[in-house]
CSV table of C-alpha atoms in Angstrom, one decimal:
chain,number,residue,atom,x,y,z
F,1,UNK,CA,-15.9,-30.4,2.7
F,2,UNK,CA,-13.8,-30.7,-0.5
F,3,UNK,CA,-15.1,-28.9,-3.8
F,4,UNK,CA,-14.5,-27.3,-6.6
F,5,UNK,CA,-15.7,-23.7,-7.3
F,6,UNK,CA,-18.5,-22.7,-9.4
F,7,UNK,CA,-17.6,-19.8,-11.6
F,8,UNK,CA,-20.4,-17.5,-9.9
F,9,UNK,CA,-18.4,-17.0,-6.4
F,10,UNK,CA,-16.8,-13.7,-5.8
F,11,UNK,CA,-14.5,-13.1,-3.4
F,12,UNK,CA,-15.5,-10.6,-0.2
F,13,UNK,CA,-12.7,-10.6,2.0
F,14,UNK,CA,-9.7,-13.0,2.6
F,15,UNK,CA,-7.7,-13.4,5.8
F,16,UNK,CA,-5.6,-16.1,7.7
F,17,UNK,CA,-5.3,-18.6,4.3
F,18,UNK,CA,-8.9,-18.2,3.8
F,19,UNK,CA,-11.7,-16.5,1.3
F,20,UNK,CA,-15.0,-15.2,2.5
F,21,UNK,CA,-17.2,-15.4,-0.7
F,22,UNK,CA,-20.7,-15.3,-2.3
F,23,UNK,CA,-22.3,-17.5,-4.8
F,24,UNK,CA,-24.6,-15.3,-6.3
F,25,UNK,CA,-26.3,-17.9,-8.7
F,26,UNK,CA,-27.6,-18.8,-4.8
F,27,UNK,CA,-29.5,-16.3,-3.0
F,28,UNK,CA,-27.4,-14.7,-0.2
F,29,UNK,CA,-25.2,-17.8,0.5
F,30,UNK,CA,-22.1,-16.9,1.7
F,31,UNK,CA,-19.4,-19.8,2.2
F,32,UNK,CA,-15.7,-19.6,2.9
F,33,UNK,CA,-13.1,-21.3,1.1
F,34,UNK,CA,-10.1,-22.4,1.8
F,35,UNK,CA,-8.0,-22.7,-1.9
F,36,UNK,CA,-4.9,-24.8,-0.5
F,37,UNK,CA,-7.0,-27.6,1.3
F,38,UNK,CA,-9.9,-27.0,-1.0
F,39,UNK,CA,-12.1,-26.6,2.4
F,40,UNK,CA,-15.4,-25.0,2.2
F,41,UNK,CA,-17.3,-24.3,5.5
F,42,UNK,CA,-21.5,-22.6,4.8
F,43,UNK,CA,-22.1,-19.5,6.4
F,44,UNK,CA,-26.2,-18.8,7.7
F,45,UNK,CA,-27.7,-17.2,4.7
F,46,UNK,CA,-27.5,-13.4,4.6
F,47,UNK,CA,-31.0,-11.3,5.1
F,48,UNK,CA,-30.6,-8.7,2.5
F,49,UNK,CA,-31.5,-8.1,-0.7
F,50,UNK,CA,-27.7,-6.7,-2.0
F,51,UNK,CA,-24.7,-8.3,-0.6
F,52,UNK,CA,-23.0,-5.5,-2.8
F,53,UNK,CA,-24.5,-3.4,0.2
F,54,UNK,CA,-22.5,-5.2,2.7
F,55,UNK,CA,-18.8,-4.8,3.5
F,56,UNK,CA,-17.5,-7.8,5.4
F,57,UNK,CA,-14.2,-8.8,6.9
F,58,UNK,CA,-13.5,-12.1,9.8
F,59,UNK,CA,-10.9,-12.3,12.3
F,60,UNK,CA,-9.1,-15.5,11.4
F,61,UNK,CA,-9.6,-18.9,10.0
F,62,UNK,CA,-13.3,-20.3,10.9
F,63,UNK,CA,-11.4,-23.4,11.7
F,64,UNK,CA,-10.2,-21.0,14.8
F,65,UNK,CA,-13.5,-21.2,18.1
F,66,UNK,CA,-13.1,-17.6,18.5
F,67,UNK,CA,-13.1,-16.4,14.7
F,68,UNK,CA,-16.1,-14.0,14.6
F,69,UNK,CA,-17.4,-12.6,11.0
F,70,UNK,CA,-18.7,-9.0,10.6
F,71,UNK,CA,-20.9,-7.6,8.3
F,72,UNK,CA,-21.5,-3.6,8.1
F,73,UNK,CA,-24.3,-1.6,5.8
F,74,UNK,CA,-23.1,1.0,3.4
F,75,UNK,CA,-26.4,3.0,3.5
F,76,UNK,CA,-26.3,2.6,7.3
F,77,UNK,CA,-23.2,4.5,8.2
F,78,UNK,CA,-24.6,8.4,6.7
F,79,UNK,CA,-27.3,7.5,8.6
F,80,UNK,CA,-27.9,7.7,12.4
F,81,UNK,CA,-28.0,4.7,13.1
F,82,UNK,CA,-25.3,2.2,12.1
F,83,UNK,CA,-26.5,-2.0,11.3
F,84,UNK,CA,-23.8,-4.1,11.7
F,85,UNK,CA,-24.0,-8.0,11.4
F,86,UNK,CA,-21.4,-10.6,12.9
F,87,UNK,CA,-21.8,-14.3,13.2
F,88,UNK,CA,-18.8,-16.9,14.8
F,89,UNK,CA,-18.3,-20.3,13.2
F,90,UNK,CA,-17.4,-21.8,16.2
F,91,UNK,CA,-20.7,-21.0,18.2
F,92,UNK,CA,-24.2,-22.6,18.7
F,93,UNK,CA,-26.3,-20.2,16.8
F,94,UNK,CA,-27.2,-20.7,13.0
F,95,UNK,CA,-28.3,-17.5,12.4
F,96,UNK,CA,-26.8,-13.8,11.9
F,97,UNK,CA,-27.0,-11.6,14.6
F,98,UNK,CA,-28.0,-7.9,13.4
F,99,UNK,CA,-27.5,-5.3,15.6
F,100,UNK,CA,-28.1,-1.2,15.4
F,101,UNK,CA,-26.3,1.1,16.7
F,102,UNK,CA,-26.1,4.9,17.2
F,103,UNK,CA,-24.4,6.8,15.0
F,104,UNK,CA,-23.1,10.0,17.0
F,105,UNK,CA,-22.4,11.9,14.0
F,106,UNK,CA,-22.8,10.5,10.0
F,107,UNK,CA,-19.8,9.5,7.6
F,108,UNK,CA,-19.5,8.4,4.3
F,109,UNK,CA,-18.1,4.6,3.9
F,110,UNK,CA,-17.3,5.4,0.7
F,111,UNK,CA,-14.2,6.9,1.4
F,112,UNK,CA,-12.8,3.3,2.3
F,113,UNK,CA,-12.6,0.4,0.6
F,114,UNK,CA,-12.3,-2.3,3.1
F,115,UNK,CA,-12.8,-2.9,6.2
F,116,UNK,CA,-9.9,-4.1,8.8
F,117,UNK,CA,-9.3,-6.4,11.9
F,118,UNK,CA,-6.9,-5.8,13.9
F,119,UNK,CA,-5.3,-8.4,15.4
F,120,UNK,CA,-3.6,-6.9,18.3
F,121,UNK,CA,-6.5,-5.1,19.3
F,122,UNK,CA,-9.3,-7.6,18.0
F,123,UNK,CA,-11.4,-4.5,16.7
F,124,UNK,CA,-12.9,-4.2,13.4
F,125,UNK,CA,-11.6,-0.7,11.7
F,126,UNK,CA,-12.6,1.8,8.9
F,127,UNK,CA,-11.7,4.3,7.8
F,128,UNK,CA,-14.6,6.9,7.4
F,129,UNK,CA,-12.9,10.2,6.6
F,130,UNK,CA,-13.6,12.3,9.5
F,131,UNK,CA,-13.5,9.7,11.8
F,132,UNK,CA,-12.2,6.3,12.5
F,133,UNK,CA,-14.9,3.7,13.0
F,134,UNK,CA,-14.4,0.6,15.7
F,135,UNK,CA,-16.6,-2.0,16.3
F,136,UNK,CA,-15.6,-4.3,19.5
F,137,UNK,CA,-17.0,-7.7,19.2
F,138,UNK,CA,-16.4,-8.5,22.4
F,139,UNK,CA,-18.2,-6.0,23.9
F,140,UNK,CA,-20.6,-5.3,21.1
F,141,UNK,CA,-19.9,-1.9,20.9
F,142,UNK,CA,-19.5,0.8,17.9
F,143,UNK,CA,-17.8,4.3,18.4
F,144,UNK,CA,-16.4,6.8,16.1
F,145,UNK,CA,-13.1,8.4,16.6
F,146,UNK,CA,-12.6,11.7,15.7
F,147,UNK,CA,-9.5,12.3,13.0
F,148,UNK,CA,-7.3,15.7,13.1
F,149,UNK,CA,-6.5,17.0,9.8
F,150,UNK,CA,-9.1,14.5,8.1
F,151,UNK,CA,-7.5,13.5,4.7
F,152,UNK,CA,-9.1,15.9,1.9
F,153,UNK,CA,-11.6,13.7,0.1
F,154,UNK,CA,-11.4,13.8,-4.3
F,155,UNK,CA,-14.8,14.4,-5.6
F,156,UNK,CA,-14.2,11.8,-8.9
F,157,UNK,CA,-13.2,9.2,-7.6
F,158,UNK,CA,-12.0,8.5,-3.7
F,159,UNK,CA,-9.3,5.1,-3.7
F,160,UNK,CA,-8.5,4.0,0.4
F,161,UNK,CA,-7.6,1.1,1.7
F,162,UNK,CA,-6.5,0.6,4.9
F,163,UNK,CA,-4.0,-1.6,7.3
F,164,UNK,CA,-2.2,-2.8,10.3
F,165,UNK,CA,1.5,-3.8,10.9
F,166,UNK,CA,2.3,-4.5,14.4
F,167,UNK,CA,-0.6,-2.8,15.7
F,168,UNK,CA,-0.5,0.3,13.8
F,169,UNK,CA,-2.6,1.7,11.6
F,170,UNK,CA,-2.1,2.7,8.1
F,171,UNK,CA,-4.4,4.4,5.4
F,172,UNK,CA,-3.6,4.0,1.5
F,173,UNK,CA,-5.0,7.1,-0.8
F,174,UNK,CA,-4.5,6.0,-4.2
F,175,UNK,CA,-7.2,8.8,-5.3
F,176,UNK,CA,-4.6,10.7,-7.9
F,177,UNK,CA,-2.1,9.0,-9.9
F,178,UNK,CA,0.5,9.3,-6.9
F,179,UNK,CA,-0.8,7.4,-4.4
F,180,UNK,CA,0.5,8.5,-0.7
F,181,UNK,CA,0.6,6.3,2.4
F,182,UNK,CA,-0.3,7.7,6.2
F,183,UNK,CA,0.1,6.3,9.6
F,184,UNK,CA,-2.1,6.8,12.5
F,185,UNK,CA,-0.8,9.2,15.0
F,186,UNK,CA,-2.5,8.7,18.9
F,187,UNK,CA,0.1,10.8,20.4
F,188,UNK,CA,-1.4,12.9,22.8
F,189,UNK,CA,-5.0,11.0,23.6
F,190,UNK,CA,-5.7,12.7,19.8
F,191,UNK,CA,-5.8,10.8,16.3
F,192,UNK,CA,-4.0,12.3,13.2
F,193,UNK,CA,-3.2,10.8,9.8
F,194,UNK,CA,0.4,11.3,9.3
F,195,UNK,CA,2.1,11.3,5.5
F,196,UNK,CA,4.4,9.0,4.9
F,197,UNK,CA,7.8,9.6,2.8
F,198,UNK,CA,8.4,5.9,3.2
F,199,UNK,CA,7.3,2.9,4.7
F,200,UNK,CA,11.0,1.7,6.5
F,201,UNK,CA,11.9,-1.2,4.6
F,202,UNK,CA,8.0,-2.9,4.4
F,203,UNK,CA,5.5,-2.7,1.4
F,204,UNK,CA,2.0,-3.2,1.0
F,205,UNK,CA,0.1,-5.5,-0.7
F,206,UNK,CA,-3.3,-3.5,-1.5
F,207,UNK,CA,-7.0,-5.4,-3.0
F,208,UNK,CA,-10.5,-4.8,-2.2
F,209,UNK,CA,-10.6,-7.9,-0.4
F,210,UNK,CA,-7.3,-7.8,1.7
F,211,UNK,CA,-5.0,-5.4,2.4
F,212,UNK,CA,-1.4,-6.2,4.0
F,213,UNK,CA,2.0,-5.2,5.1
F,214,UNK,CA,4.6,-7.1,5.6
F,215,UNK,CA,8.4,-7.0,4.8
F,216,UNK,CA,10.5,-8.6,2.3
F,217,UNK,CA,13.7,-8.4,-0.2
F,218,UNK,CA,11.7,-5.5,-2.3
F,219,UNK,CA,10.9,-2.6,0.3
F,220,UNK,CA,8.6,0.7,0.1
F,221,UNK,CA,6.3,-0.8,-2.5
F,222,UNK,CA,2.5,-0.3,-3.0
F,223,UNK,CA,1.2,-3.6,-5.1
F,224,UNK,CA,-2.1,-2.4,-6.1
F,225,UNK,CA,-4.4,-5.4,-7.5
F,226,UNK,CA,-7.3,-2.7,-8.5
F,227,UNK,CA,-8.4,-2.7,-12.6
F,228,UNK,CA,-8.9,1.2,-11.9
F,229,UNK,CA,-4.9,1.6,-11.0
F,230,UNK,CA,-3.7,-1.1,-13.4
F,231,UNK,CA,-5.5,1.3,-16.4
F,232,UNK,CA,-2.7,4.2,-15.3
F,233,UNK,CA,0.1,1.9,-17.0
F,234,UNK,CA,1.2,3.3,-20.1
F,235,UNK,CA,-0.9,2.3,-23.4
F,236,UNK,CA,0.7,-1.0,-24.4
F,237,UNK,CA,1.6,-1.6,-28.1
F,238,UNK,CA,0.5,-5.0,-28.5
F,239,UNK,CA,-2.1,-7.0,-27.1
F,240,UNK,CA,0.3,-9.8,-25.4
F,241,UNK,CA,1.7,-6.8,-23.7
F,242,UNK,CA,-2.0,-5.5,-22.5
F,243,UNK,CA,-2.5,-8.7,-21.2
F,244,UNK,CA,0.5,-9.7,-19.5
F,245,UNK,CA,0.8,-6.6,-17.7
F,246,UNK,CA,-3.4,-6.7,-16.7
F,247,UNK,CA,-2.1,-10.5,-15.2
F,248,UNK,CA,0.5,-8.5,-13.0
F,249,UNK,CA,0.2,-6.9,-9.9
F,250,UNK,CA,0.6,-2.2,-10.3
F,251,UNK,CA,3.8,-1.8,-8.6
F,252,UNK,CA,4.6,1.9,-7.2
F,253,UNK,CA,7.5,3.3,-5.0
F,254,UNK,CA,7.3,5.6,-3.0
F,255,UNK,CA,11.6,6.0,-3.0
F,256,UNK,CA,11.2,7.3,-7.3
F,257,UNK,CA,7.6,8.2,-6.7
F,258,UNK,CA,6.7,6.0,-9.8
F,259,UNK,CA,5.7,2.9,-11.4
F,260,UNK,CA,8.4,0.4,-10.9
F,261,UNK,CA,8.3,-2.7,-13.7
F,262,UNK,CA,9.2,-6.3,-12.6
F,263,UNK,CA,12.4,-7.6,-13.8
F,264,UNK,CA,12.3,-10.4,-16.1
F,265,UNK,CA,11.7,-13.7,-13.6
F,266,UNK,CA,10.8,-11.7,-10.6
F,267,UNK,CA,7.1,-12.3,-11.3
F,268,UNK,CA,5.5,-15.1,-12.5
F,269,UNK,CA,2.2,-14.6,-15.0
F,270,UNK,CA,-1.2,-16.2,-14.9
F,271,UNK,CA,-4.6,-15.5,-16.8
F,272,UNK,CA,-7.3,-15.6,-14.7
F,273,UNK,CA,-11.2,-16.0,-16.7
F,274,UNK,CA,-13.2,-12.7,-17.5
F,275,UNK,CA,-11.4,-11.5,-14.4
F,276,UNK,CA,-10.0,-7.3,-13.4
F,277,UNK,CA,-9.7,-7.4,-10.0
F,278,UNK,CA,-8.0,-9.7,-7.6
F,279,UNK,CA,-7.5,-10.4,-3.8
F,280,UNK,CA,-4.2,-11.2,-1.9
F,281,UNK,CA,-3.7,-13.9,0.2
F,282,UNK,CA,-1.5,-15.1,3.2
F,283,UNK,CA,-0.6,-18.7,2.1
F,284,UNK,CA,1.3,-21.5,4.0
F,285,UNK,CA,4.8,-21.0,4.8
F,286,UNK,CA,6.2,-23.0,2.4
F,287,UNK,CA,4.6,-20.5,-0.1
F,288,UNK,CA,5.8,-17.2,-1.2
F,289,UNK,CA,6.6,-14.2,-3.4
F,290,UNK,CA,10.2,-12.9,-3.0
F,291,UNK,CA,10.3,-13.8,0.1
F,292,UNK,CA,6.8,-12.0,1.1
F,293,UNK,CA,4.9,-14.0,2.9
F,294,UNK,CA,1.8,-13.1,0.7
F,295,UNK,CA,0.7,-14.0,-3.2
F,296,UNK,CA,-3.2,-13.3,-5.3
F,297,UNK,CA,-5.3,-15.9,-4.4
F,298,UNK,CA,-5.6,-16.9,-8.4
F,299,UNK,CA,-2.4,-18.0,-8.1
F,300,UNK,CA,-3.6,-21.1,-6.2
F,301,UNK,CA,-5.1,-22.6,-9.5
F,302,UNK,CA,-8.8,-21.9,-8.7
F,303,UNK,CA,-11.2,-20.4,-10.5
F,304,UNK,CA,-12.6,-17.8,-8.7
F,305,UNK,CA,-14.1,-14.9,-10.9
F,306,UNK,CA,-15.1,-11.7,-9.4
């Protein structure tokens, strides 16, 4: 199906070229969107009062037979019991299918952001503080992994996202104003979050809706696309300057341990409508930023408002 966007979708997750989003002016309809091919395939509708509740992620395009899309309940995880949701395009049923399951010992989910597939695994990921939550879709199975040296939690406000690069997993704690990077150590049949001086000549792209790492010309970067972390840049003195640098990505090197600005013509500037935060997306090949294969999804030309 070919459309145009209504300006009441919001953008959930995005992954593989593609957007999994809500239209909220329509109960609990969830679609995704594809903003290249202007593709939009319907989801079932979603049983639950607040989608807010709900953080999602899908496994590749829905154009793909084996793409599966996963749906798991804030409130759920402190609990004892953990309700997680998945559904897959490419099969017979039309409905969700909701699923409970125990919950050997309660986290907080607020202590991540997103949530993360895996692709070299196929498991879904979050972080949860103390442990490391995996849901297997193939088997249909939740466990919690126990974390060493668990990453010391900020009591205003707590800012992780986390990732993958070839099969490794990475945590991004932008909680203070220096934002620090760890990898996932499994040495020794035990899991500990290790800091990270640097990330050896890759960056990461960071948003509520994707987060990804990938290499490129510009190395050891965090681009944060967050209006909480844009609001650390220093006060502008004129209002074209407040918002040209809202329109732009919060660059931060972990080399200077700073903010980095773009050099005039690295970046290019767009105004998106009523909009703070943004989502990165992988696009075509023929597509990119500096040679990352990555770039916001407003870039596209649609008018997606979150």
């Amino acid at each position: 199906m070919m459309m145009d966007l209504p300006e009441s979708c919001y953008i959930l997750y995005s992954n593989d070229g593609w957007l999994l989003m809500e239209d909220r002016a329509s109960h609990a309809r969830l679609f995704f969107f594809n903003p290249f091919t202007r593709e939009r395939v319907d989801l079932p509708v979603f049983d639950t009062f607040l989608l807010m509740q709900v953080r999602f992620a899908f496994s590749c395009a829905p154009t793909n037979k084996g793409c599966v899309v996963f749906g798991i309940t804030r409130a759920s995880v402190s609990g004892r019991e953990v309700e997680i949701s998945t559904w897959r395009p490419g099969g017979a049923s039309t409905t969700w299918a909701k699923e409970h399951f125990p919950n050997p010992f309660p986290c907080d989910l607020v202590d991540t952001i997103n949530v993360l597939y895996n692709t070299r695994d196929g498991l879904f990921y979050m972080s949860l503080g103390i442990a490391l939550g995996v849901f297997d879709p193939a088997a249909r199975t939740w466990n919690l992994v126990p974390v060493l040296q668990p990453i010391p939690r900020f009591e205003r406000h707590t800012m992780r996202w986390i990732t993958e690069y070839k099969g490794e997993l990475f945590l991004v704690d932008a909680s203070s104003v220096k934002p620090v990077v760890y990898r996932l150590n499994n040495s020794f049949k035990k899991s500990v979050w290790e800091k990270k001086e640097t990330l050896d000549g890759c960056s990461i792209f960071v948003s509520d809706g994707s987060c990804v790492m990938t290499c490129g010309l510009m190395s050891n970067i965090l681009y944060f696309w967050n209006s909480y972390i844009n609001d650390r840049r220093p006060s502008p003195t004129r209002y074209e300057d407040f918002t040209f640098k809202k329109n732009r990505p919060y660059k931060y090197s972990l080399c200077s341990r700073s903010l980095c600005e773009d050099h005039e013509g690295y970046y290019f500037e767009y105004r998106p409508i009523n909009r703070n935060d943004g989502v990165w997306i992988q696009p075509p090949h023929n597509i990119s930023i500096f040679d990352f294969p990555i770039l916001p999804a407003d870039a596209v030309n649609t008018r997606l408002l979150i």
